[in-house]
């Protein structure tokens, strides 16, 4: 979890976004009756954990922030995020391609 003392009042929206970013399902912390139970450490990204591309893309979509900002914010929270450009290139290389004669380009 981020150090809450570093967030100023105007940054509260960013604080909740950062907490959601650290949550594996992007839901953030449970509030209300479920909060009485201690959350599983498996629910959170931790330093040394590999962040999958699907988490970065889902976070970008859910929170409405650019992919590069998702990566930068996670890095700022101490999570090791691989270079976005390299990660996207590696993912694109795995996609099936049409043979050249069928490719209309």
XYZ file of C-alpha atoms in Angstrom:
105
model
C 0.000 0.000 0.000
C 1.262 3.520 -0.691
C 2.418 5.741 2.157
C -0.766 7.713 2.816
C 1.091 10.534 4.564
C 2.591 11.649 1.240
C -0.808 12.475 -0.297
C -2.207 15.971 0.051
C -5.944 16.653 0.219
C -6.213 17.513 -3.486
C -4.509 14.218 -4.362
C -7.182 11.991 -2.803
C -8.491 10.883 -6.206
C -4.940 9.926 -7.163
C -4.584 8.025 -3.883
C -7.654 5.879 -4.620
C -6.458 5.337 -8.204
C -3.034 4.250 -6.893
C -4.652 1.834 -4.454
C -6.777 0.426 -7.284
C -3.647 0.125 -9.484
C -1.998 -2.015 -6.806
C -5.029 -4.284 -6.529
C -4.745 -7.304 -8.833
C -8.409 -6.987 -9.803
C -8.257 -3.152 -9.889
C -11.000 -2.909 -7.270
C -8.980 -1.304 -4.484
C -9.675 -1.974 -0.824
C -12.910 -3.424 0.477
C -14.924 -0.953 2.531
C -17.828 -1.753 4.815
C -18.601 -5.136 6.357
C -15.992 -6.990 4.282
C -13.293 -4.660 5.636
C -13.309 -6.582 8.924
C -11.493 -9.428 7.191
C -7.782 -9.102 6.545
C -7.232 -8.948 2.759
C -5.094 -11.612 1.173
C -1.564 -10.514 0.208
C -2.270 -12.288 -3.090
C -4.789 -9.524 -3.848
C -2.025 -6.889 -4.216
C 0.880 -6.293 -6.559
C 4.100 -6.241 -4.579
C 7.671 -5.257 -5.428
C 9.308 -8.042 -7.403
C 5.985 -9.189 -8.880
C 5.848 -9.216 -12.668
C 3.034 -6.956 -13.865
C 1.221 -8.559 -16.804
C 0.329 -6.458 -19.838
C -3.351 -7.285 -19.301
C -3.209 -5.553 -15.889
C -1.675 -2.422 -17.427
C -4.272 -2.331 -20.237
C -7.198 -3.010 -17.899
C -6.001 -0.295 -15.502
C -5.643 2.186 -18.340
C -9.184 1.448 -19.522
C -10.840 1.325 -16.087
C -9.164 4.449 -14.697
C -9.112 6.394 -17.963
C -5.392 7.132 -17.868
C -2.790 6.483 -20.574
C -0.875 3.212 -20.516
C 2.439 5.034 -20.006
C 0.992 6.846 -16.967
C -0.211 3.545 -15.478
C 3.341 2.199 -15.778
C 4.890 5.384 -14.357
C 2.529 5.450 -11.384
C 3.167 1.791 -10.586
C 6.911 2.420 -10.804
C 6.452 5.366 -8.431
C 4.796 2.961 -5.994
C 7.818 0.655 -6.101
C 6.473 -1.909 -8.582
C 8.884 -3.083 -11.272
C 7.123 -2.491 -14.599
C 8.918 -3.461 -17.809
C 9.329 -0.920 -20.597
C 5.912 -0.463 -22.228
C 7.245 -0.185 -25.785
C 9.234 -3.416 -25.495
C 6.292 -5.187 -23.841
C 3.900 -4.139 -26.614
C 6.362 -5.140 -29.340
C 6.797 -8.571 -27.758
C 3.001 -8.998 -27.524
C 2.490 -7.902 -31.137
C 5.160 -10.354 -32.316
C 3.096 -13.205 -30.852
C -0.025 -12.332 -32.851
C -0.809 -14.545 -35.843
C -0.187 -12.944 -39.223
C -1.645 -13.582 -42.645
C 0.815 -14.851 -45.256
C 2.207 -11.949 -47.355
C 0.150 -12.789 -50.484
C -3.099 -12.610 -48.431
C -2.120 -9.431 -46.633
C -3.890 -6.504 -48.400
C -1.286 -4.001 -47.230
